[in-house]
Coordinates of C-alpha atoms and ligand atoms in Angstrom, one line a residue:
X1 CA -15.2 -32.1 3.9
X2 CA -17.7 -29.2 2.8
X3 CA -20.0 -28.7 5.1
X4 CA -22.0 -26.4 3.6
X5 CA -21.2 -25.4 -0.2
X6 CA -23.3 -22.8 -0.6
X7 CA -22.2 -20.6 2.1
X8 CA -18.5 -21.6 0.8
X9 CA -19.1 -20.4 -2.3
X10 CA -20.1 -17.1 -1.1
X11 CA -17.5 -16.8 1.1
X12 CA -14.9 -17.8 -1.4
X13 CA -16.9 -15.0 -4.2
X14 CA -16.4 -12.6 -1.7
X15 CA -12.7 -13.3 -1.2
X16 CA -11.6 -13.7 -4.6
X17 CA -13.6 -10.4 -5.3
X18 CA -11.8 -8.6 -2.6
X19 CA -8.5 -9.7 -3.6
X20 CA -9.5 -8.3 -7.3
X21 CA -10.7 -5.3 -6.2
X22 CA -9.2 -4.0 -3.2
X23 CA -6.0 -6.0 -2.5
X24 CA -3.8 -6.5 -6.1
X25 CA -4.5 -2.7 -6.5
X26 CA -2.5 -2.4 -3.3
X27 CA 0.7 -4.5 -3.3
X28 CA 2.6 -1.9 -4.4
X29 CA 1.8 0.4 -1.4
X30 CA 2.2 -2.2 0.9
X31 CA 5.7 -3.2 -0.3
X32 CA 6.7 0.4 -0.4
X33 CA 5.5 1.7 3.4
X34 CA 5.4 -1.9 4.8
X35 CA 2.3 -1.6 5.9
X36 CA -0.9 -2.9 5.3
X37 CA -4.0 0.0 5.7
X38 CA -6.3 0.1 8.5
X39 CA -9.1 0.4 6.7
X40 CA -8.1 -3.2 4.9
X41 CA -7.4 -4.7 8.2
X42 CA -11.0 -3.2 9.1
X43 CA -12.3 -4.7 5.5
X44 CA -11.0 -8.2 6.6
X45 CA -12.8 -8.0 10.1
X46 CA -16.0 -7.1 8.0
X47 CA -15.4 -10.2 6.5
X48 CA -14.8 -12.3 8.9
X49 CA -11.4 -13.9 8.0
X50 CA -9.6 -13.6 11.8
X51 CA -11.6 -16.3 12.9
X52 CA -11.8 -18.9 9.6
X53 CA -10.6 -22.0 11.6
X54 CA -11.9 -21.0 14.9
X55 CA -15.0 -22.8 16.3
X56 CA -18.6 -20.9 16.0
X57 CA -19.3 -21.7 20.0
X58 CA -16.5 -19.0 19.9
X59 CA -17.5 -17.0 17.2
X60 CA -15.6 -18.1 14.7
X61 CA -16.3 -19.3 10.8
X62 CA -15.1 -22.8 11.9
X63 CA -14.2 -24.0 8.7
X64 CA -13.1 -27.7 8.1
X65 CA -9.7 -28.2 6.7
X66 CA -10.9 -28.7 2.8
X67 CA -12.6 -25.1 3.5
X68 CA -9.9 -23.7 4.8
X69 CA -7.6 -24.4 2.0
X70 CA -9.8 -23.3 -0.8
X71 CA -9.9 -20.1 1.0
X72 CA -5.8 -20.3 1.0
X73 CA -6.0 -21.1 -2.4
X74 CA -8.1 -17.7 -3.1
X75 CA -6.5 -15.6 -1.2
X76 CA -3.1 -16.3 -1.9
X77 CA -3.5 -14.6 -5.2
X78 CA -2.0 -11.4 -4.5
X79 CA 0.8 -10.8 -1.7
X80 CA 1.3 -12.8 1.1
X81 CA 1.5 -10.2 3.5
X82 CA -2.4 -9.6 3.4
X83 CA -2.5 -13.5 4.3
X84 CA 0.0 -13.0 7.0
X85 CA -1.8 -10.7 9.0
X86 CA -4.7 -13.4 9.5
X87 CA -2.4 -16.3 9.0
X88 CA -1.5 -16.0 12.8
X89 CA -5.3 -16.0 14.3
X90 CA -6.1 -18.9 12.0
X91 CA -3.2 -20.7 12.5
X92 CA -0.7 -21.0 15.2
X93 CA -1.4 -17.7 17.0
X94 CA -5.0 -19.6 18.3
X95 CA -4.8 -23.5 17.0
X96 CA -3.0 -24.3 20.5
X97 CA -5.4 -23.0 22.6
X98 CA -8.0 -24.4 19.8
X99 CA -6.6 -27.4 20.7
X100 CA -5.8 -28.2 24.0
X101 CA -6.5 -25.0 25.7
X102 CA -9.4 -25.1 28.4
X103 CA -12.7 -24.0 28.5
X104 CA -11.8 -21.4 30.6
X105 CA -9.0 -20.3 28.0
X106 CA -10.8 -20.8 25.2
X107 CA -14.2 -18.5 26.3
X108 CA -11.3 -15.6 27.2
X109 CA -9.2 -15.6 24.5
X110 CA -10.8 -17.1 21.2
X111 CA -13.6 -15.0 20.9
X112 CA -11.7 -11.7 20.3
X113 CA -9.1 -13.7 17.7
X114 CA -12.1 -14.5 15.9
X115 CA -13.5 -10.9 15.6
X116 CA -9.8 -9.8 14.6
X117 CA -10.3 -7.3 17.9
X118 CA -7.0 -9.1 19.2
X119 CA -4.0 -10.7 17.2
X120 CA -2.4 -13.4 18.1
X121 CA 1.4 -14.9 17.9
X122 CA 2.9 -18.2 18.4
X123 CA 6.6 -18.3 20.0
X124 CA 8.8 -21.4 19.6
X125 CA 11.7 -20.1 17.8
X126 CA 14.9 -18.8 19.7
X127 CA 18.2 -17.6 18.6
X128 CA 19.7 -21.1 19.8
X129 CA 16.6 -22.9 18.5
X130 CA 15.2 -23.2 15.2
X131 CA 14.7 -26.8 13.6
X132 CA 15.6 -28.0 16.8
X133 CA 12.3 -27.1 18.8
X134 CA 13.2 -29.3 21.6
X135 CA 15.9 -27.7 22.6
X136 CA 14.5 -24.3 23.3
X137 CA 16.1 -22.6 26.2
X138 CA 13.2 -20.2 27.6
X139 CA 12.3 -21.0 30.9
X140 CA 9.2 -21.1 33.0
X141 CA 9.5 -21.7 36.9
X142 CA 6.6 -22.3 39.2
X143 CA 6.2 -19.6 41.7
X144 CA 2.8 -19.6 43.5
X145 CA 0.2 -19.5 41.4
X146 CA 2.5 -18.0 38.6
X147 CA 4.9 -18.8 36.5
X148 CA 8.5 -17.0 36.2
X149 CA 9.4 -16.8 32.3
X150 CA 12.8 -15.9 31.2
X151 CA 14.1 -16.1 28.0
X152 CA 13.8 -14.8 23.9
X153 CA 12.1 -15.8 21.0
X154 CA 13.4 -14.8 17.2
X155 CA 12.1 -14.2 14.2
X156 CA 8.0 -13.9 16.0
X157 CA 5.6 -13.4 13.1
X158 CA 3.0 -10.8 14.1
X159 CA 4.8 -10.0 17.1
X160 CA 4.5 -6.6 16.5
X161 CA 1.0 -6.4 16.1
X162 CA 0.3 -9.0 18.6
X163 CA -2.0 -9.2 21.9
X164 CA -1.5 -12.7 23.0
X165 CA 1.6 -14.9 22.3
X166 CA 1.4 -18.9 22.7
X167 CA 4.7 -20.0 24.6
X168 CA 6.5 -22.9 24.5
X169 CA 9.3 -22.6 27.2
X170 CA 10.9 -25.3 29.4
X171 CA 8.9 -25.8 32.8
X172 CA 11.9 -28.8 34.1
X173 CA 15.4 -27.2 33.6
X174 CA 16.9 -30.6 34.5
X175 CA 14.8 -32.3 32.1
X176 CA 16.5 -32.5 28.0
X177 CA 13.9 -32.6 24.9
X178 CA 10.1 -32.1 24.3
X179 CA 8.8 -33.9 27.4
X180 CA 9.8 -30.4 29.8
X181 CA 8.3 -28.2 27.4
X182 CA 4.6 -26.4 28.5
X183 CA 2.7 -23.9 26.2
X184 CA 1.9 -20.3 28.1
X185 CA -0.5 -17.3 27.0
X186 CA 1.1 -14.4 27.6
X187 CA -0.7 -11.0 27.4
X188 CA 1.6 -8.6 25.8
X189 CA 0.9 -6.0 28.5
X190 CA 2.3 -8.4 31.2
X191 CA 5.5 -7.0 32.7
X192 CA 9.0 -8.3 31.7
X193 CA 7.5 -8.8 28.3
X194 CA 9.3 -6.6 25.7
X195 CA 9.9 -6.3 22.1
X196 CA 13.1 -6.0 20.0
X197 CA 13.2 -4.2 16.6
X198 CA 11.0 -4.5 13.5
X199 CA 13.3 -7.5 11.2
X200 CA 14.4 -6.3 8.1
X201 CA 13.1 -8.7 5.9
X202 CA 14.1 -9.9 2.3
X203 CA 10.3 -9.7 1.0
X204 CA 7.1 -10.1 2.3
X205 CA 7.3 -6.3 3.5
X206 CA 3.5 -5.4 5.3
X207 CA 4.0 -8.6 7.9
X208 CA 6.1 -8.2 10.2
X209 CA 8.2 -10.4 12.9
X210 CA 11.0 -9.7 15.7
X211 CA 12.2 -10.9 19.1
X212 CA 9.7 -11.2 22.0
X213 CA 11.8 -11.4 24.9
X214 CA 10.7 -12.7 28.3
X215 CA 12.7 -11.0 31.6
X216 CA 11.1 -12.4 34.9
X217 CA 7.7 -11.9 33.7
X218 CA 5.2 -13.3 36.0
X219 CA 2.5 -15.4 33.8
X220 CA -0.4 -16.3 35.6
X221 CA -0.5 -20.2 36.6
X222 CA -3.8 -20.2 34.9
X223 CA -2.7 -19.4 31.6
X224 CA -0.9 -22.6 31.2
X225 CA -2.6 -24.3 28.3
X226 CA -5.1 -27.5 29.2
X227 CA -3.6 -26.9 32.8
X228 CA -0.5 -29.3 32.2
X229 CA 2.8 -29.4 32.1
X230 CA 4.9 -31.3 29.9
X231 CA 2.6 -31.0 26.7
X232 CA 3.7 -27.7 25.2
X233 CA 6.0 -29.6 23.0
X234 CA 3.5 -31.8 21.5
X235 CA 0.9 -29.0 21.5
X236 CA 3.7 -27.0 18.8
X237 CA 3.6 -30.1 16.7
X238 CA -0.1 -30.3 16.4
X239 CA -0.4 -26.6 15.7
X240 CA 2.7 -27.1 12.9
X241 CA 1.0 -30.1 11.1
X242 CA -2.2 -27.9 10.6
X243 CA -0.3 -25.0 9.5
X244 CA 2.3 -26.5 7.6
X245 CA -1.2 -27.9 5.2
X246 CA -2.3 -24.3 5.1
X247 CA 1.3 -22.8 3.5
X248 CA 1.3 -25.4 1.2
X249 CA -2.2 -24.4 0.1
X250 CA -1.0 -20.8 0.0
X251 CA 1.6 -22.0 -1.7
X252 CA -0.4 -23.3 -4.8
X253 CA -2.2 -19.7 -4.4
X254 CA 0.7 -17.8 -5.2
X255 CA 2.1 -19.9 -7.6
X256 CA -1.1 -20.0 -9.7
X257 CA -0.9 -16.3 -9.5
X258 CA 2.8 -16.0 -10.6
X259 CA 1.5 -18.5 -13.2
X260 CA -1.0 -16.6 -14.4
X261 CA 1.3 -13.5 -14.5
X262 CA 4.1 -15.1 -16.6
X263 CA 1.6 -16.5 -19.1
X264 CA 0.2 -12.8 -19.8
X265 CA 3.8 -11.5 -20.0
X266 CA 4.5 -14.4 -23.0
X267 CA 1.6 -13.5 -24.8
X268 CA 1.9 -9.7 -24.6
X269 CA 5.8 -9.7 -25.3
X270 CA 6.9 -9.9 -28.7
X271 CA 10.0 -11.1 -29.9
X272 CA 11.7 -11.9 -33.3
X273 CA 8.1 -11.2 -35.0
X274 CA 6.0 -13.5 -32.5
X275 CA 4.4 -13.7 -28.8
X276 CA 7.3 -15.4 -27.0
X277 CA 4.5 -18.0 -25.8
X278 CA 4.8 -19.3 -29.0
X279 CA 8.3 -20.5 -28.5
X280 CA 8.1 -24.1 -27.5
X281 CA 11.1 -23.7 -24.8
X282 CA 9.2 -21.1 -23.0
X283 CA 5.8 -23.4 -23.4
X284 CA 7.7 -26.1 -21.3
X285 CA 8.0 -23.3 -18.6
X286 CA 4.4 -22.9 -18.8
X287 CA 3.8 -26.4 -19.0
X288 CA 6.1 -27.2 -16.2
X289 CA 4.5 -25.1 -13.9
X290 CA 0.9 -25.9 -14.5
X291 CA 1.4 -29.6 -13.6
X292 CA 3.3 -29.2 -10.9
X293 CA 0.9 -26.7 -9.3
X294 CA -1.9 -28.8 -10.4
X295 CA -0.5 -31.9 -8.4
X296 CA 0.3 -29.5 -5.4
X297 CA -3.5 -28.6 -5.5
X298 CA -4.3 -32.7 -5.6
X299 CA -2.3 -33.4 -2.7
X300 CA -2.9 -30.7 -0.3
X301 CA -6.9 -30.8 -0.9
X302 CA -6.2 -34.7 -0.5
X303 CA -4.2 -33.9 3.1
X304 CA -6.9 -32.0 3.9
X305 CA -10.0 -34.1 3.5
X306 CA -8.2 -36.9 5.5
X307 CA -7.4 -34.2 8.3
X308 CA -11.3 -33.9 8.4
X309 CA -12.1 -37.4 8.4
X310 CA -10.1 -37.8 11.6
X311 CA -6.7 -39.2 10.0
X312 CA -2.9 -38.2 11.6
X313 CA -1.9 -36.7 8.8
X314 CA 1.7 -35.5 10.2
X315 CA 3.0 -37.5 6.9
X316 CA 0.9 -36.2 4.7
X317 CA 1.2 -32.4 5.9
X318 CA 5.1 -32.8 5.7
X319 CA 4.6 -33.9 1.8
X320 CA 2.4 -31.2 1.1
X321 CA 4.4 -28.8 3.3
X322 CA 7.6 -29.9 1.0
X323 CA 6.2 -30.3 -2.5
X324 CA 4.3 -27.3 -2.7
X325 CA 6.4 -24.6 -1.2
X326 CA 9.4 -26.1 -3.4
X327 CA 7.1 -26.1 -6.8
X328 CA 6.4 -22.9 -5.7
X329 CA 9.9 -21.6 -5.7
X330 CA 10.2 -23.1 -9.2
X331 CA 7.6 -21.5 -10.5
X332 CA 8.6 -18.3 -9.0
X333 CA 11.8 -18.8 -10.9
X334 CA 10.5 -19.7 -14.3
X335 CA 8.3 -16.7 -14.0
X336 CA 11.0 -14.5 -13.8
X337 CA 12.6 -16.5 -16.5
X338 CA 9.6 -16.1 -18.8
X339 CA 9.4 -11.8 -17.6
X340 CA 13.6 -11.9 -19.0
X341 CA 14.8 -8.5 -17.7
X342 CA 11.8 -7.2 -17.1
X343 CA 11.4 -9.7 -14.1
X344 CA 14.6 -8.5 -12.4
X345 CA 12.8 -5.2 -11.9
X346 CA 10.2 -3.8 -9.5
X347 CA 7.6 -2.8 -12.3
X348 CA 6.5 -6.2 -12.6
X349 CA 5.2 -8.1 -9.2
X350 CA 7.1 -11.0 -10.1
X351 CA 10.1 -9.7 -8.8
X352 CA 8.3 -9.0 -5.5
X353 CA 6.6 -13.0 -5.7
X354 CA 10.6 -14.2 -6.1
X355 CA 11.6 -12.6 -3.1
X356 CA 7.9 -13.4 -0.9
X357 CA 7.8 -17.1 -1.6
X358 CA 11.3 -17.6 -0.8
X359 CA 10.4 -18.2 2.9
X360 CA 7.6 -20.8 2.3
X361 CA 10.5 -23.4 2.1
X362 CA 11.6 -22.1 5.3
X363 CA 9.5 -21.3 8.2
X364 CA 7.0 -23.7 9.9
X365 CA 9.3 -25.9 9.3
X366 CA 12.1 -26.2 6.8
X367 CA 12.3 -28.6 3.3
X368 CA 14.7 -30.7 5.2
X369 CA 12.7 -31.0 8.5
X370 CA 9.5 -32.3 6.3
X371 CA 12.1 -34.7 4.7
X372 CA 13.2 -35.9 7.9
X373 CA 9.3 -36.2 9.6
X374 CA 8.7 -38.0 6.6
X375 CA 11.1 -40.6 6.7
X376 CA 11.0 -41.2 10.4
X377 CA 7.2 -41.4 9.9
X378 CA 7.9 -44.1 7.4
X379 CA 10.5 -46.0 9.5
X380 CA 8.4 -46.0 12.8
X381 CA 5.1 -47.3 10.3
X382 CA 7.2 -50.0 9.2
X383 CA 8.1 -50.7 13.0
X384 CA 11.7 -49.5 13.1
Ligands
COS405 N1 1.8 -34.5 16.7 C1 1.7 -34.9 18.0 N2 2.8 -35.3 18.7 C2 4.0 -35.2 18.0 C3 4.1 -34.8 16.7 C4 2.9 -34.4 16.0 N3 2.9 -34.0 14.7 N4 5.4 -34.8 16.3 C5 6.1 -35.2 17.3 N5 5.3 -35.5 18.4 C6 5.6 -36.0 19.7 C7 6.4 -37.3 19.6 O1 5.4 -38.3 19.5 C8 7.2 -37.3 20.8 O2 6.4 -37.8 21.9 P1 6.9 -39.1 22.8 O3 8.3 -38.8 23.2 O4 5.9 -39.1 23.9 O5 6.8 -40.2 21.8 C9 7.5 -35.9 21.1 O6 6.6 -35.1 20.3 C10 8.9 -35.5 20.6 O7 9.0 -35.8 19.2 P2 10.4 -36.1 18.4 O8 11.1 -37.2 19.2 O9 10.1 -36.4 17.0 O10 11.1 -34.7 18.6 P3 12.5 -34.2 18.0 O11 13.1 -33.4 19.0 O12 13.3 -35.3 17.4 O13 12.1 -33.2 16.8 C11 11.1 -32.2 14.9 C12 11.0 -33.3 16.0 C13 12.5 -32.1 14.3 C14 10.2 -32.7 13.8 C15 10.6 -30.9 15.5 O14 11.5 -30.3 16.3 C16 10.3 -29.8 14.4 O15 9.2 -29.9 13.8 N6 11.2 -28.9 14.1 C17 10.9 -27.8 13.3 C18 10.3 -26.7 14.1 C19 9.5 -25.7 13.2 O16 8.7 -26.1 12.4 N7 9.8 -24.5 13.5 C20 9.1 -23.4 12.8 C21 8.9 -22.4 13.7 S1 7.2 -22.0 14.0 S2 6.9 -20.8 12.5

């Protein structure tokens, strides 16, 4: 749903002119330092981009879903890092409070994720714990009018950066699976909160991610999202289906970038007296790629406009989720294909894109996990 397609438009102008003009010019800087400027960061407050999917009561854009993936779409065009560092606020570092956070919560916290004055993180992930949410081992016991967390997350995107992480941790030790799971705030500054070393990742260099790890640190009772126990678990899953929509519409982003990329290279490069997109098996490449993106777009603005007419689109967020970020990784490969040698090198970004997209198809949940919520979703329809 487009609520309002003039104001879209200018947004979406003044995104796809920043990327242009400020962004592309600087992916080689970012990949080299691993850092993205302050004055960029400063750029995308400006603009308004930390609070896209955050309501207006609370000073954000609010965006419907449709919006929000055009604007993935746009600014996906150049390196994912520069997505990352907004991806969080957006996404899951705010969509749980978003969610089911109070009022309370929600006048405290959202308000400065929109402006971009805070960042926040979302932490599910533990060493012992990746596909396998439920069986998270943090802990959060009751003391008073606090709660006693103990525990480590992995792998924390933003963590680094971040003021406030969303929690999930395990408020009934006795208890197995999702149903003893609560979602905390946590304030980084609160004590027993720490921070292990910067990951060294295999691309995506500028966004960051490491262990947040939790020793007795007292979390006030109050910061328990919607004031229940029990929920975090389900809280997670809401948060993933939105964001799992929004990586596949980055995905399509980047891969219409590489696209765009590889087709320049074939008509620039000559070989045996010709553009090498002349040779038919490299125009299957090209062809390849542009229908498979093109069906990514169709299903992830299709997700998305069901999202905003009030549908469960868990299915529909795993297909996208698992079509795109796969096309994407083919397309990064025939890209390189296309560059030959030259796209086994750092002087063409397509050697960076190979490397970037390669996590798409794992975090926020891997290819095989959207099978698998697939399928059960199909079994349980069917009334197995
Ligand atoms: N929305 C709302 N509720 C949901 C939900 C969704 N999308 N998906 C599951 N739930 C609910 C279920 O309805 C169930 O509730 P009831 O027991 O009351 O019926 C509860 O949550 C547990 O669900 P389920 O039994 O499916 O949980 P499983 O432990 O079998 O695991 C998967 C589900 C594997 C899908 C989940 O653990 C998962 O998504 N893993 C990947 C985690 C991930 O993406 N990590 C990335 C890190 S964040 S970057």
């Amino acid at each position: 749903m487009i609520r309002d397609q003039e104001t879209l438009t200018m947004l979406l102008d003044s995104v796809s002119r920043f990327v242009r003009e400020q962004l592309i010019p600087l992916e080689d800087e970012v990949a080299e330092t691993d850092q993205v400027p302050d004055r960029v960061v400063a750029q995308m407050r400006e603009l308004g981009l930390f609070g896209l999917a955050i309501p207006e009561a609370y000073g954000g854009l609010e965006l419907t879903m449709e919006e929000e993936v055009l604007f993935a779409f746009a600014i996906a065009k150049t390196s994912p890092a520069f997505r990352s560092l907004i991806g969080t606020n957006n996404g899951i570092g705010s969509q749980g409070i978003v969610i089911d956070g109070t009022e309370a919560q929600k006048r405290k916290y959202l308000p400065r994720l929109a402006s971009g004055e805070i960042i926040g993180s979302f932490a599910l992930t533990e060493p012992g714990s990746g596909s396998d949410a439920a069986s998270l081992r943090t802990s959060a016991v009751r003391d008073g009018d606090h709660y006693v967390l103990n525990g480590t997350k992995r792998f924390i995107t933003n963590a680094p950066e971040a003021s406030i992480f969303t929690v999930m941790a395990r408020t009934d030790p006795q208890a197995r699976g999702g149903h003893a799971i609560s979602a905390f705030i946590v304030e980084k500054e609160t004590p027993g909160l720490s921070l292990g070393k910067i990951d060294k990742k295999m691309g995506q260099q500028g966004a960051h991610t490491c262990d947040v790890v939790f020793e007795d640190c007292r979390v006030p009772a109050e910061n328990l999202i919607g004031g229940r126990e029990g929920v975090g678990f389900k809280t997670a899953m809401k948060v993933l289906d939105k964001g799992r929509l929004h990586i596949a519409a980055v995905s399509v982003g980047v891969a219409e970038r590489m696209l765009d990329d590889a087709l320049r290279y074939a008509m620039e490069r000559q070989q045996f007296g010709q553009p090498i997109a002349e040779f038919q098996l490299i125009q299957a490449m090209l062809a390849d790629s542009k229908a498979e993106i093109y069906a990514a777009r169709c299903m992830v603005l299709d997700a998305a406009q069901r999202r905003d007419a009030g549908q469960d689109v868990s299915t529909e967020a795993s297909c996208c989720k698992l079509f795109a970020t796969e096309m994407c990784g083919r397309v990064a490969d025939r890209a390189v294909q296309i560059h030959g040698g030259a796209g086994y090198v750092s002087d063409y970004a397509i050697e960076r894109f190979y490397r970037d997209v390669r996590l798409f198809r794992i975090y926020e949940g891997t290819t095989q996990i959207q099978q698998l919520v697939i399928a059960r979703n199909m079994i349980k329809e069917a009334g197995g």
